[in-house]
CSV table of C-alpha atoms in Angstrom, one decimal:
chain,number,residue,atom,x,y,z
R,650,MET,CA,-0.3,-0.2,0.2
R,651,PRO,CA,1.3,3.5,-1.1
R,652,PRO,CA,2.4,5.8,2.2
R,653,LYS,CA,-0.5,8.3,2.7
R,654,ARG,CA,0.5,11.5,1.3
R,655,LYS,CA,0.6,14.7,3.6
R,656,PRO,CA,-2.7,16.8,3.2
R,657,PRO,CA,-1.7,20.6,1.8
R,658,ALA,CA,-0.8,23.1,4.4
R,659,SER,CA,-3.8,25.5,5.4
R,660,ALA,CA,-3.5,29.4,4.7
R,661,ALA,CA,-2.6,29.6,8.6
R,662,SER,CA,0.1,27.6,8.6
R,663,LYS,CA,1.6,28.9,5.2
R,664,GLY,CA,2.2,32.2,7.3
R,665,LYS,CA,4.3,30.7,9.6
R,666,GLY,CA,7.4,31.4,8.1
R,667,LYS,CA,11.5,31.2,8.8
R,668,HIS,CA,11.0,33.6,11.5
R,669,SER,CA,8.2,32.4,13.7
R,670,GLY,CA,8.8,31.7,17.3
R,671,THR,CA,8.3,28.1,16.9
R,672,LYS,CA,10.9,27.5,14.1
R,673,ASN,CA,13.9,25.5,15.1
R,674,ARG,CA,17.3,27.7,14.7
R,675,SER,CA,19.1,27.7,11.7
R,676,LYS,CA,22.5,26.5,11.7
R,677,ILE,CA,24.4,29.8,12.1
R,678,ALA,CA,21.9,30.6,15.0
R,679,ARG,CA,22.8,27.4,16.5
R,680,GLU,CA,26.4,27.9,15.9
R,681,HIS,CA,26.4,31.3,17.8
R,682,ASP,CA,24.2,30.1,20.6
R,683,ILE,CA,21.1,32.6,19.5
R,684,THR,CA,17.3,31.9,19.3
R,685,ALA,CA,15.7,32.0,15.9
R,686,GLU,CA,13.9,35.5,17.0
R,687,GLN,CA,17.3,37.0,17.7
R,688,GLU,CA,18.5,35.9,14.4
R,689,HIS,CA,15.7,37.2,12.3
R,690,GLU,CA,16.4,40.8,14.7
R,691,ILE,CA,20.0,40.4,12.9
R,692,LYS,CA,19.2,39.6,9.7
R,693,GLU,CA,16.7,42.5,9.0
R,694,ALA,CA,18.9,44.8,10.3
R,695,PHE,CA,21.7,43.0,7.9
R,696,LEU,CA,19.4,43.4,4.9
R,697,LEU,CA,18.6,47.0,5.5
R,698,PHE,CA,22.1,47.8,4.3
R,699,ALA,CA,23.4,44.9,2.3
R,700,GLN,CA,25.0,45.6,-1.3
R,701,GLN,CA,24.4,43.1,-3.8
R,702,ASN,CA,26.4,41.4,-6.7
R,703,VAL,CA,29.6,43.0,-5.4
R,704,GLU,CA,32.9,42.1,-7.1
R,705,ASP,CA,34.4,39.1,-5.0
R,706,PHE,CA,31.3,38.3,-3.0
R,707,GLU,CA,28.8,37.5,-5.7
R,708,ASP,CA,28.3,34.0,-3.8
R,709,GLU,CA,26.9,35.7,-0.7
R,710,LYS,CA,23.1,35.4,-1.3
R,711,ASP,CA,22.5,37.8,1.5
R,712,GLY,CA,24.8,40.6,0.0
R,713,VAL,CA,27.5,42.1,2.2
R,714,LEU,CA,27.8,45.2,4.3
R,715,ARG,CA,30.2,48.2,3.6
R,716,THR,CA,32.2,48.1,6.7
R,717,GLN,CA,31.0,52.0,7.0
R,718,ASP,CA,27.6,50.5,7.6
R,719,VAL,CA,28.2,48.2,10.3
R,720,ARG,CA,27.5,50.6,12.8
R,721,ARG,CA,24.1,51.5,11.3
R,722,ALA,CA,23.3,48.0,10.9
R,723,MET,CA,24.3,47.1,14.2
R,724,MET,CA,22.2,49.9,16.0
R,725,CYS,CA,19.1,49.0,13.9
R,726,VAL,CA,19.2,45.7,15.7
R,727,SER,CA,16.4,45.6,17.9
R,728,ALA,CA,17.2,48.0,21.0
R,729,ALA,CA,16.0,44.6,23.2
R,730,LEU,CA,19.3,42.9,21.9
R,731,ASN,CA,21.3,46.1,22.6
R,732,VAL,CA,24.3,45.0,20.0
R,733,ALA,CA,25.2,48.6,19.2
R,734,PRO,CA,29.0,49.4,19.8
R,735,SER,CA,29.5,51.5,22.9
R,736,SER,CA,32.3,53.7,21.7
R,737,ALA,CA,34.6,54.4,18.5
R,738,SER,CA,37.2,52.4,20.0
R,739,GLU,CA,34.6,49.3,20.2
R,740,LEU,CA,33.6,49.9,16.7
R,741,SER,CA,37.1,49.9,15.6
R,742,GLN,CA,37.7,46.4,17.3
R,743,ILE,CA,34.5,45.2,15.8
R,744,ILE,CA,35.6,46.1,12.4
R,745,GLU,CA,39.1,44.7,12.4
R,746,VAL,CA,37.4,41.8,13.8
R,747,VAL,CA,34.7,41.4,11.0
R,748,ASP,CA,37.0,42.6,8.3
R,749,PRO,CA,40.8,42.0,9.3
R,750,ASP,CA,42.0,42.2,5.5
R,751,ALA,CA,40.7,45.9,5.3
R,752,ILE,CA,38.4,44.5,2.1
R,753,GLY,CA,35.8,47.0,3.2
R,754,TYR,CA,33.0,44.6,3.4
R,755,VAL,CA,31.8,42.1,6.0
R,756,THR,CA,29.7,39.0,5.0
R,757,TYR,CA,26.1,37.9,7.1
R,758,GLU,CA,27.9,34.9,8.7
R,759,HIS,CA,30.5,37.6,10.6
R,760,PHE,CA,28.0,39.9,11.1
R,761,VAL,CA,26.0,37.7,12.8
R,762,ALA,CA,28.9,36.5,14.7
R,763,VAL,CA,29.7,39.9,16.4
R,764,CYS,CA,26.4,40.4,17.2
R,765,ALA,CA,25.9,36.9,18.9
R,766,LEU,CA,29.2,38.0,20.8
R,767,LYS,CA,27.5,41.4,22.0
R,768,ILE,CA,24.0,39.5,23.1
R,769,HIS,CA,26.1,36.9,25.1
R,770,ASP,CA,28.4,40.0,26.5
R,771,ARG,CA,25.3,42.0,28.0
R,772,PRO,CA,26.2,42.0,31.7
R,773,ASP,CA,24.4,39.9,34.2
R,774,GLU,CA,22.7,42.9,35.7
R,775,GLU,CA,20.6,43.6,32.4
R,776,THR,CA,19.8,40.0,31.9
R,777,ALA,CA,18.2,39.9,35.6
R,778,SER,CA,16.0,42.6,34.8
R,779,GLU,CA,15.2,41.4,31.6
R,780,VAL,CA,14.0,38.3,33.7
R,781,GLU,CA,12.6,40.0,36.3
R,782,ALA,CA,10.6,41.8,34.1
R,783,ALA,CA,9.0,38.9,32.0
R,784,TYR,CA,8.3,37.0,35.3
R,785,LYS,CA,6.2,40.1,36.5
R,786,LEU,CA,4.3,39.7,33.2
R,787,PHE,CA,3.3,36.4,34.2
R,788,THR,CA,2.6,37.5,37.9
R,789,ARG,CA,0.8,40.8,36.7
R,790,GLY,CA,3.7,42.9,38.6
R,791,SER,CA,3.6,40.7,42.2
R,792,SER,CA,6.8,39.1,42.9
R,793,GLY,CA,5.1,35.5,42.7
R,794,PRO,CA,5.3,32.7,42.6
R,795,ILE,CA,3.8,32.0,39.1
R,796,THR,CA,0.7,29.5,39.7
R,797,VAL,CA,-1.7,27.3,38.1
R,798,ALA,CA,-3.9,30.6,38.3
R,799,HIS,CA,-1.5,32.4,36.2
R,800,LEU,CA,-1.1,30.0,33.5
R,801,LYS,CA,-4.9,29.8,33.2
R,802,ARG,CA,-5.2,33.5,32.9
R,803,ILE,CA,-2.1,33.5,30.1
R,804,ALA,CA,-3.7,30.7,28.2
R,805,ARG,CA,-6.9,32.3,28.1
R,806,GLU,CA,-5.6,35.7,26.9
R,807,LEU,CA,-3.8,33.9,23.9
R,808,LYS,CA,-6.9,32.0,23.3
R,809,GLU,CA,-5.4,28.3,24.1
R,810,ASP,CA,-7.0,25.6,25.0
R,811,VAL,CA,-4.7,23.9,27.6
R,812,SER,CA,-6.1,21.4,30.3
R,813,GLU,CA,-5.2,22.1,34.0
R,814,ASP,CA,-2.9,19.0,34.3
R,815,MET,CA,-0.9,20.7,31.3
R,816,LEU,CA,-0.5,23.6,33.2
R,817,ARG,CA,0.5,21.7,36.6
R,818,SER,CA,3.1,19.4,34.7
R,819,MET,CA,4.7,22.8,33.2
R,820,VAL,CA,4.9,24.3,37.2
R,821,LEU,CA,6.1,21.0,37.9
R,822,GLU,CA,8.7,21.0,35.3
R,823,ALA,CA,9.6,24.5,36.3
R,824,ASN,CA,10.1,24.2,39.8
R,825,GLN,CA,11.8,20.4,39.3
R,826,GLY,CA,9.1,18.6,40.8
R,827,VAL,CA,9.0,20.7,44.2
R,828,GLY,CA,5.0,20.6,44.3
R,829,VAL,CA,2.3,22.5,42.4
R,830,GLY,CA,1.4,24.3,45.6
R,831,ARG,CA,4.8,25.9,45.7
R,832,GLY,CA,4.7,27.3,42.0
R,833,VAL,CA,7.3,28.8,40.2
R,834,ASN,CA,9.4,31.2,41.8
R,835,LEU,CA,12.1,33.9,40.0
R,836,GLU,CA,15.1,31.5,40.3
R,837,ASP,CA,12.8,28.5,38.8
R,838,PHE,CA,11.6,31.0,35.8
R,839,GLU,CA,15.3,32.0,35.0
R,840,GLY,CA,16.6,28.6,34.7
R,841,ILE,CA,13.7,27.3,32.6
R,842,MET,CA,14.4,30.8,30.2
R,843,ARG,CA,17.9,30.1,29.9
R,844,ARG,CA,17.5,26.0,29.3
R,845,ALA,CA,15.0,27.2,26.5
R,846,GLY,CA,17.6,29.8,25.3
R,847,VAL,CA,15.3,33.0,26.1
R,848,PHE,CA,18.0,34.6,28.0
């Protein structure tokens, strides 16, 4: 008996593209330990300034950046990623890294690499404040913990039909089985977000 064919993709699933939140990370994102969303932000900024069909770079499908556009492109990367050079000397160091032979152009791969370095180089205090802000979205500004009731509210707001058993399992996974009644404290939340590659 021949194998069954998959039904054609619905219009809704066709809208899910390369950069949707559920999409697996690309090879370059995995290599640099960034999320698909972070790579999407980086690529959008790169493409704003990319030059196509530059001699000696014809094989670069995304084009190349002129070195004088590196700063502007990095500034266009989402403010949440905070990858813009903080000083002229840092920009000089970045240019030396991405264009060591002073050719005058930077490939997408090198641009992603330097942006990823900046993302991973963020101070712990900055990351901690981002984690706390995200945590308070779940708890509606309270100090927590995140409970099954909080998750029910969020599922309802997102119009997601999630069973109470699934929500309980989510709490237990986040707090490593301590108990549903204890909920998810800030430390548990940060751990699960880091394991998911969000922070």
